[in-house]
JSON list of N, CA and C in Angstrom, two decimals:
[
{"chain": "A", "resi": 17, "resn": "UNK", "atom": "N", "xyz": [87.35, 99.30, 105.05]},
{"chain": "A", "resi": 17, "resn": "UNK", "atom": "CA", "xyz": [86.35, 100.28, 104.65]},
{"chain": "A", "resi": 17, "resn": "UNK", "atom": "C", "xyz": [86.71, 100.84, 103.28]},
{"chain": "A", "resi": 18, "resn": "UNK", "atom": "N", "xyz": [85.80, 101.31, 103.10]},
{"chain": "A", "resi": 18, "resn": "UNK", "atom": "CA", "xyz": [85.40, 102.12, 101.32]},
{"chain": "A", "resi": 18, "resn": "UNK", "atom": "C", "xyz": [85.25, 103.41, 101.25]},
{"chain": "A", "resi": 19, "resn": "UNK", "atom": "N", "xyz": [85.79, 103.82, 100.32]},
{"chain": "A", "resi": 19, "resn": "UNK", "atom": "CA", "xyz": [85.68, 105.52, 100.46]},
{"chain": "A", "resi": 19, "resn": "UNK", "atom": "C", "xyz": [85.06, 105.82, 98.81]},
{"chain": "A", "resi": 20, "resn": "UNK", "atom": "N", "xyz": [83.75, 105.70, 98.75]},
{"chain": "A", "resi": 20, "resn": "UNK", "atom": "CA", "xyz": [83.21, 105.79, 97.69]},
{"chain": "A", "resi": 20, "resn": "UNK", "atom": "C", "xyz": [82.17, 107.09, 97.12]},
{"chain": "A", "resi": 21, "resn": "UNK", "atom": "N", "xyz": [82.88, 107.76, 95.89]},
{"chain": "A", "resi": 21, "resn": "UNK", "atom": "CA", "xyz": [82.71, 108.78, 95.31]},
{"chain": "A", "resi": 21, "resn": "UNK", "atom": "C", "xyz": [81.90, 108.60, 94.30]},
{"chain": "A", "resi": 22, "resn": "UNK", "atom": "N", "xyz": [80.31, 109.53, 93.60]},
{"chain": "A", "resi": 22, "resn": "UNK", "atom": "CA", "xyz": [80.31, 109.31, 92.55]},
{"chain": "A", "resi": 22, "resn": "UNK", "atom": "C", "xyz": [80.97, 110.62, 91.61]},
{"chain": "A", "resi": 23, "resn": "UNK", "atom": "N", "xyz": [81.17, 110.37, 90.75]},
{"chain": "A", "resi": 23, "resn": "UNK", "atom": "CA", "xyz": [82.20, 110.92, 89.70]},
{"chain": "A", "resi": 23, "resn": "UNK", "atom": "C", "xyz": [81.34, 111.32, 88.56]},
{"chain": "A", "resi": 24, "resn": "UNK", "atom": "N", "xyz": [80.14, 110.72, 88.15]},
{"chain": "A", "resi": 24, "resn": "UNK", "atom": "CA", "xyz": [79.68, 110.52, 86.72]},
{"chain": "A", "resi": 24, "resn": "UNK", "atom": "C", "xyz": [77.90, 110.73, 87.34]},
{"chain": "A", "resi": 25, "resn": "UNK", "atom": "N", "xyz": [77.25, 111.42, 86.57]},
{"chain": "A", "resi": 25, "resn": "UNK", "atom": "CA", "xyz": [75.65, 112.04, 86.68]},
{"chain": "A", "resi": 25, "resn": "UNK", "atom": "C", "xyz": [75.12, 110.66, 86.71]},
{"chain": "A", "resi": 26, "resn": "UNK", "atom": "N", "xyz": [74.01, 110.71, 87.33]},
{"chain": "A", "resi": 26, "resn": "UNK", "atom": "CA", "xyz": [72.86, 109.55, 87.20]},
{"chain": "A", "resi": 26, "resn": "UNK", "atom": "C", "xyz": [71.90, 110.37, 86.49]},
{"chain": "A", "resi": 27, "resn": "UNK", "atom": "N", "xyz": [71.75, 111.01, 85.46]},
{"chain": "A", "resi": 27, "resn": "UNK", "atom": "CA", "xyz": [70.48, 111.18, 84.87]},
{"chain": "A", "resi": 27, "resn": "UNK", "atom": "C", "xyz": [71.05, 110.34, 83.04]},
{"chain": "A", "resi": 28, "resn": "UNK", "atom": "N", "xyz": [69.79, 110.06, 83.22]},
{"chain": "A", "resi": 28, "resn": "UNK", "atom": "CA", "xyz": [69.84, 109.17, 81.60]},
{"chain": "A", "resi": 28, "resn": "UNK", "atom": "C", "xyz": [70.22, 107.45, 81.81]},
{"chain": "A", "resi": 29, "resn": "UNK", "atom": "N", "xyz": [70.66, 107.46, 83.57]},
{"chain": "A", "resi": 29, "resn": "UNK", "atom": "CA", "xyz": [71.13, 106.04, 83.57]},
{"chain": "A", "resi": 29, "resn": "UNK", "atom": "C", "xyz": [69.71, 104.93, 83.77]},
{"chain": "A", "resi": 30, "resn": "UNK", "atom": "N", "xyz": [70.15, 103.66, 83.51]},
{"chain": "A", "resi": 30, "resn": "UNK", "atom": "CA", "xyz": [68.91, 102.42, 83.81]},
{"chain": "A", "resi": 30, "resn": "UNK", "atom": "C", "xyz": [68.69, 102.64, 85.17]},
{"chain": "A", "resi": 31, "resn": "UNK", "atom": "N", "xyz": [67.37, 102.65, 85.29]},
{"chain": "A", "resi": 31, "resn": "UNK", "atom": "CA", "xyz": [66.73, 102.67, 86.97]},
{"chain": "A", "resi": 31, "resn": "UNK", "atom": "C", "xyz": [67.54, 101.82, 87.64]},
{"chain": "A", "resi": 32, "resn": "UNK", "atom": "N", "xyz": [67.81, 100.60, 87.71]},
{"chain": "A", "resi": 32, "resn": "UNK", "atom": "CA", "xyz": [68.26, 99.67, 88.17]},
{"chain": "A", "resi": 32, "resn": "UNK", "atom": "C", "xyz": [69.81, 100.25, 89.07]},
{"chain": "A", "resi": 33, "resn": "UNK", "atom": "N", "xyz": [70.13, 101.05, 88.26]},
{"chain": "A", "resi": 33, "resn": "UNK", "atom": "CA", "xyz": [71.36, 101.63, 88.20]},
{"chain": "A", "resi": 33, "resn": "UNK", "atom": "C", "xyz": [71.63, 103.02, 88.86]},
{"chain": "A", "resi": 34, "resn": "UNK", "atom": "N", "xyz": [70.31, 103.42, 88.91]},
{"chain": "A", "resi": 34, "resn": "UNK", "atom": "CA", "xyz": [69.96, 105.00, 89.64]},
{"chain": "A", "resi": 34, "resn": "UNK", "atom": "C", "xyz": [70.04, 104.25, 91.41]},
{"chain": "A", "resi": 35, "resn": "UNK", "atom": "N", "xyz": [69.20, 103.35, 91.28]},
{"chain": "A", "resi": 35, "resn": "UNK", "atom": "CA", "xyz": [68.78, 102.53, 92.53]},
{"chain": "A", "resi": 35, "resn": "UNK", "atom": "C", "xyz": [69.97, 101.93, 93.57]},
{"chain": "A", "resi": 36, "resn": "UNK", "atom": "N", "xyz": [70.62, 101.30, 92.78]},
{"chain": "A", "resi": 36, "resn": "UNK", "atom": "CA", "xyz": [72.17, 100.96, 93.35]},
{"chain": "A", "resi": 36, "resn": "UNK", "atom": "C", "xyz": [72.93, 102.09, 94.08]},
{"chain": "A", "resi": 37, "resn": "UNK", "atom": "N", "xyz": [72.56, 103.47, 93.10]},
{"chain": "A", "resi": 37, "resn": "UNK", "atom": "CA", "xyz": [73.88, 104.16, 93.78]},
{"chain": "A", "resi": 37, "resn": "UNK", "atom": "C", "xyz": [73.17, 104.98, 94.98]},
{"chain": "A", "resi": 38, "resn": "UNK", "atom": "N", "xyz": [71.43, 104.66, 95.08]},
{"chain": "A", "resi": 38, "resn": "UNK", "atom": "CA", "xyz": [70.90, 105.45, 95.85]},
{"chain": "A", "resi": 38, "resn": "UNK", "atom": "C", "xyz": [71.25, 104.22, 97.42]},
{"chain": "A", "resi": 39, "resn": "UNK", "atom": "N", "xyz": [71.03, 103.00, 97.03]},
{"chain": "A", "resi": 39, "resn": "UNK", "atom": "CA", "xyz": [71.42, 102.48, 98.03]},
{"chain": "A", "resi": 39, "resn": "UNK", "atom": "C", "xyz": [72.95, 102.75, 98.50]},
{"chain": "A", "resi": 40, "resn": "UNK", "atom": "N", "xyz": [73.74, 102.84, 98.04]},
{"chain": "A", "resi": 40, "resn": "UNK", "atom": "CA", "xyz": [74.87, 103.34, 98.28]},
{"chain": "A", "resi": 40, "resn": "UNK", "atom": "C", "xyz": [75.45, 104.59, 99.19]},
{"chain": "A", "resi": 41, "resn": "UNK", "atom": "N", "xyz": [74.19, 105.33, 99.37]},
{"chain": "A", "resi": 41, "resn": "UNK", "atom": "CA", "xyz": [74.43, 106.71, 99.67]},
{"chain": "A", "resi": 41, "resn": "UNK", "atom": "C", "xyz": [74.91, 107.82, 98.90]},
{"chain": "A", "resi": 42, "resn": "UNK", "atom": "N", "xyz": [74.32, 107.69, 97.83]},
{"chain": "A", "resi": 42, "resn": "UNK", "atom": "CA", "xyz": [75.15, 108.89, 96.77]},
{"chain": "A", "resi": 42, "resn": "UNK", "atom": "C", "xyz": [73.99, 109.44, 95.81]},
{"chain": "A", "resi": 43, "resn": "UNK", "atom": "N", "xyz": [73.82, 110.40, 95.84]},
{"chain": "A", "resi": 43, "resn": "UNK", "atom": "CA", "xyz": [72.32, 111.06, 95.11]},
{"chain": "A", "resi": 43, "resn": "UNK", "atom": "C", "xyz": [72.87, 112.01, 94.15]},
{"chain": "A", "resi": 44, "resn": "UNK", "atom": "N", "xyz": [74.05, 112.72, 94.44]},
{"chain": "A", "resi": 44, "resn": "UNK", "atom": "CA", "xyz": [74.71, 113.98, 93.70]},
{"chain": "A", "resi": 44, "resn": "UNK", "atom": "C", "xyz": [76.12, 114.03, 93.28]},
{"chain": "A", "resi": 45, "resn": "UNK", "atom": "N", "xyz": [76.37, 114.45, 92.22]},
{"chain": "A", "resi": 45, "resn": "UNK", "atom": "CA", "xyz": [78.09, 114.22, 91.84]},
{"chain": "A", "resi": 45, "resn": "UNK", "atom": "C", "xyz": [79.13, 114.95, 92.78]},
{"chain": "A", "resi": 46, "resn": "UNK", "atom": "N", "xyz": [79.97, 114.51, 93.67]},
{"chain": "A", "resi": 46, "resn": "UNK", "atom": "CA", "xyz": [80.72, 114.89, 94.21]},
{"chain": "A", "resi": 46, "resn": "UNK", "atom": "C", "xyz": [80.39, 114.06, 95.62]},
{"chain": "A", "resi": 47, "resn": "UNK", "atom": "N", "xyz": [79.37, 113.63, 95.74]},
{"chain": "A", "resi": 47, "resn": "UNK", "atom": "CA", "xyz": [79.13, 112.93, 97.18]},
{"chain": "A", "resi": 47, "resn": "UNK", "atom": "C", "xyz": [80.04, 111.97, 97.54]},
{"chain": "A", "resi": 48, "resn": "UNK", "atom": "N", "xyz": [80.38, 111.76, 98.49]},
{"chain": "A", "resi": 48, "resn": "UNK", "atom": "CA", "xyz": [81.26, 110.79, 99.15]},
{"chain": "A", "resi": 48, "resn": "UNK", "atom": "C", "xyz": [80.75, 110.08, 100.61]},
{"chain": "A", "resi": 49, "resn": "UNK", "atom": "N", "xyz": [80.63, 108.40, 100.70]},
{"chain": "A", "resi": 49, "resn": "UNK", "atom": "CA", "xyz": [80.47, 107.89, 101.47]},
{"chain": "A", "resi": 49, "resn": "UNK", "atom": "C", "xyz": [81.29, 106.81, 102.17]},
{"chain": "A", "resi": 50, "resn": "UNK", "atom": "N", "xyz": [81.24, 106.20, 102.89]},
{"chain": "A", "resi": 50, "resn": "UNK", "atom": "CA", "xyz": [82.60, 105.39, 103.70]},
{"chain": "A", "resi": 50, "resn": "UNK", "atom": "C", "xyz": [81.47, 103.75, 103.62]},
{"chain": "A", "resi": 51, "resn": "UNK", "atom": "N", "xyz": [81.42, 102.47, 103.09]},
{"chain": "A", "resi": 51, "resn": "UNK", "atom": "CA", "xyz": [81.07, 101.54, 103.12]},
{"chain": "A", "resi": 51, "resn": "UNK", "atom": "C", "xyz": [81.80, 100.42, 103.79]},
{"chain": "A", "resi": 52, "resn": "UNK", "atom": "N", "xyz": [81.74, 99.59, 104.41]},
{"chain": "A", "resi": 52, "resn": "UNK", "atom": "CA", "xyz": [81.78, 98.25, 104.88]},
{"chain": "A", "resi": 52, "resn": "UNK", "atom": "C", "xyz": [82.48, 97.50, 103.16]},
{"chain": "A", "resi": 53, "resn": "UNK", "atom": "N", "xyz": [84.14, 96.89, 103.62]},
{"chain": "A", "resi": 53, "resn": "UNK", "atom": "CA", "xyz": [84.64, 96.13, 102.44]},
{"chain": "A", "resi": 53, "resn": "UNK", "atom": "C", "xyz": [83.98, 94.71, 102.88]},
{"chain": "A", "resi": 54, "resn": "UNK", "atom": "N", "xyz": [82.65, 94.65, 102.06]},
{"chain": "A", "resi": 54, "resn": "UNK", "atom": "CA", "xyz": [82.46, 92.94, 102.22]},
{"chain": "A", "resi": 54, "resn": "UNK", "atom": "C", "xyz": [81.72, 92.98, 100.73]},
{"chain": "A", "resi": 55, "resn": "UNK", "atom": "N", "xyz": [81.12, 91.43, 100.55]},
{"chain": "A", "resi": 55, "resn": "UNK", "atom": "CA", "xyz": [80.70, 91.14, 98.97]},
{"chain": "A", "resi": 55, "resn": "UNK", "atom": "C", "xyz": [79.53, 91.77, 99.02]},
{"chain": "A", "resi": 56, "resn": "UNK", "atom": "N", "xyz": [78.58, 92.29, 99.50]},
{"chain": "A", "resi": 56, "resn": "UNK", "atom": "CA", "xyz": [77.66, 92.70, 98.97]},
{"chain": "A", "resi": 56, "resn": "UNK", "atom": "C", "xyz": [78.25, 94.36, 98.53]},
{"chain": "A", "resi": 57, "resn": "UNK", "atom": "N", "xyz": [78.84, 95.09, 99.11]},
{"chain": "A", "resi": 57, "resn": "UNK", "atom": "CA", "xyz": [79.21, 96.39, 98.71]},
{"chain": "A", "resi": 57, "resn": "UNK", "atom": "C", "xyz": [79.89, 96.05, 97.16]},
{"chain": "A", "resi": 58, "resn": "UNK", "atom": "N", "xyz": [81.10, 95.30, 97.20]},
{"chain": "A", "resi": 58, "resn": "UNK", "atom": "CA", "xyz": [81.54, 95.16, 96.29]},
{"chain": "A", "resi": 58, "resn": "UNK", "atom": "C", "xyz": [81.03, 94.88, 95.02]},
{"chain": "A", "resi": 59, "resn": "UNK", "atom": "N", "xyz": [79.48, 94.17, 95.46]},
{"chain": "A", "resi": 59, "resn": "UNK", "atom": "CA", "xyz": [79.06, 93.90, 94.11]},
{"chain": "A", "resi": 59, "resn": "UNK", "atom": "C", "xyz": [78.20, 95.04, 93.47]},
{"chain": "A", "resi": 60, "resn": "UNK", "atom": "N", "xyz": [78.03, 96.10, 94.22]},
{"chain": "A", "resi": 60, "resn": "UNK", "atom": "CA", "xyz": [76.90, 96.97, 94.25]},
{"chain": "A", "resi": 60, "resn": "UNK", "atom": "C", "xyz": [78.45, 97.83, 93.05]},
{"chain": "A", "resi": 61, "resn": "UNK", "atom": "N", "xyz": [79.00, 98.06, 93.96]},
{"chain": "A", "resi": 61, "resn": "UNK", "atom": "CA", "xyz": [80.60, 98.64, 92.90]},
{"chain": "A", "resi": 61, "resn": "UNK", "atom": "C", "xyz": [80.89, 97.86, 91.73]},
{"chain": "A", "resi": 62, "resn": "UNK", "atom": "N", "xyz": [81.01, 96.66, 91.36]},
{"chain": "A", "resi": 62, "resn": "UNK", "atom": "CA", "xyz": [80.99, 96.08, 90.02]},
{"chain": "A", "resi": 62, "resn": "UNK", "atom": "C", "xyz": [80.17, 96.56, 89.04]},
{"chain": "A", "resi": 63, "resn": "UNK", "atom": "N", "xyz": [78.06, 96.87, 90.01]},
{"chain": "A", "resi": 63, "resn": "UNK", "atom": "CA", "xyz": [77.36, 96.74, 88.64]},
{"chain": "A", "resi": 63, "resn": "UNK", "atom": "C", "xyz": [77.31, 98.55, 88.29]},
{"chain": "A", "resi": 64, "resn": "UNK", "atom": "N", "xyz": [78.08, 99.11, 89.22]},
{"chain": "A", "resi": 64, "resn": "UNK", "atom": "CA", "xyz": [77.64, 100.81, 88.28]},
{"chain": "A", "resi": 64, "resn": "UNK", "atom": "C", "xyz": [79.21, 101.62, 89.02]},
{"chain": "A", "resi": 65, "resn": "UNK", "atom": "N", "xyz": [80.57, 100.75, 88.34]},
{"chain": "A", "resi": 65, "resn": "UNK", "atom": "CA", "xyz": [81.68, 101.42, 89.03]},
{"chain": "A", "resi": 65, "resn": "UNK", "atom": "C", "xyz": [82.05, 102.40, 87.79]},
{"chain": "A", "resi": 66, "resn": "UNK", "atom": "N", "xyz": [81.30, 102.26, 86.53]},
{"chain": "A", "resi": 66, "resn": "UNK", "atom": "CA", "xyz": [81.63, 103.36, 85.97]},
{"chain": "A", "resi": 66, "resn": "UNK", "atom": "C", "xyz": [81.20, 104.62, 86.10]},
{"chain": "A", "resi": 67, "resn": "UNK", "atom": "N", "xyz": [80.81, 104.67, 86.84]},
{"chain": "A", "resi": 67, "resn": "UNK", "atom": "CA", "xyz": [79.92, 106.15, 87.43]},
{"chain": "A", "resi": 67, "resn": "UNK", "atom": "C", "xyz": [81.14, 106.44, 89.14]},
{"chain": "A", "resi": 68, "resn": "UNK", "atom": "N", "xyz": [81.55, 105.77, 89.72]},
{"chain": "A", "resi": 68, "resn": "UNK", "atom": "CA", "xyz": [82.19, 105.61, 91.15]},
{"chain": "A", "resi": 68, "resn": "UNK", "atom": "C", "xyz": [84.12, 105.86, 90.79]},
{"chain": "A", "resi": 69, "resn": "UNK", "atom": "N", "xyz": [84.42, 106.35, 91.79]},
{"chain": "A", "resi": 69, "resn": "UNK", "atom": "CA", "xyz": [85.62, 106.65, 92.21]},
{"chain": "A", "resi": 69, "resn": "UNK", "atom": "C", "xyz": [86.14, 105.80, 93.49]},
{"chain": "A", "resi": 70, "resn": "UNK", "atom": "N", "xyz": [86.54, 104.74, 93.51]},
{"chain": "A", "resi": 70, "resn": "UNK", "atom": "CA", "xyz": [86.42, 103.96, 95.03]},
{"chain": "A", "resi": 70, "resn": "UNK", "atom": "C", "xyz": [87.88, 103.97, 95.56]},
{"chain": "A", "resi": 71, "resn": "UNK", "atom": "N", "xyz": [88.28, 104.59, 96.92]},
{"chain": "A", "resi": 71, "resn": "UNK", "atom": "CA", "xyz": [89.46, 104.22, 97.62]},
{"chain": "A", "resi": 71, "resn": "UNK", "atom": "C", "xyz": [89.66, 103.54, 98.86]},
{"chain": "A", "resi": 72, "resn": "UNK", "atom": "N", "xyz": [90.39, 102.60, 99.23]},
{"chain": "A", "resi": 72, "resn": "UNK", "atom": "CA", "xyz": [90.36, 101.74, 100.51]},
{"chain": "A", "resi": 72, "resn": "UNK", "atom": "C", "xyz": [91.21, 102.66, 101.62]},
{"chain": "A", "resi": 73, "resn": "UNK", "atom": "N", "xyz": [90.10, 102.73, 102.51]},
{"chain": "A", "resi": 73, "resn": "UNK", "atom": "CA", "xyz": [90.36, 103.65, 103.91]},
{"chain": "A", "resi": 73, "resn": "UNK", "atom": "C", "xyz": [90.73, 102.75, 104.84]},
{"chain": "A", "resi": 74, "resn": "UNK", "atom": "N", "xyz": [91.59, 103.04, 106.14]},
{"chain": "A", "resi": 74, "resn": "UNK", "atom": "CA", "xyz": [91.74, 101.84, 106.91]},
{"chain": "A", "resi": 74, "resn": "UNK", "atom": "C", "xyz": [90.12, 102.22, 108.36]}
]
């Protein structure tokens, strides 16, 4: 599992990129959600991890 934070504002970012972190579960800075470690999460974390704080939970 994933322990994923956003860290960094979504205003001013590419929709594409607003969209990702909404699928993610994260709408507001400071939110924190717990994800499934498989490739689709991970890739969702590649395309907007500069905005994310990510730590591996057991």
């Amino acid at each position: 599992m994933l322990k994923i934070k956003l860290v960094k504002s979504l205003n001013g970012r590419l929709q594409k990129h607003i969209a990702t972190a909404q699928s993610l579960g994260l709408r507001r800075i400071g939110q924190v959600t717990v994800q499934p470690d498989n490739a689709q999460t991970r890739g969702k974390i590649a395309k907007i991890g500069y905005l994310l704080e990510v730590t591996e939970v057991e």
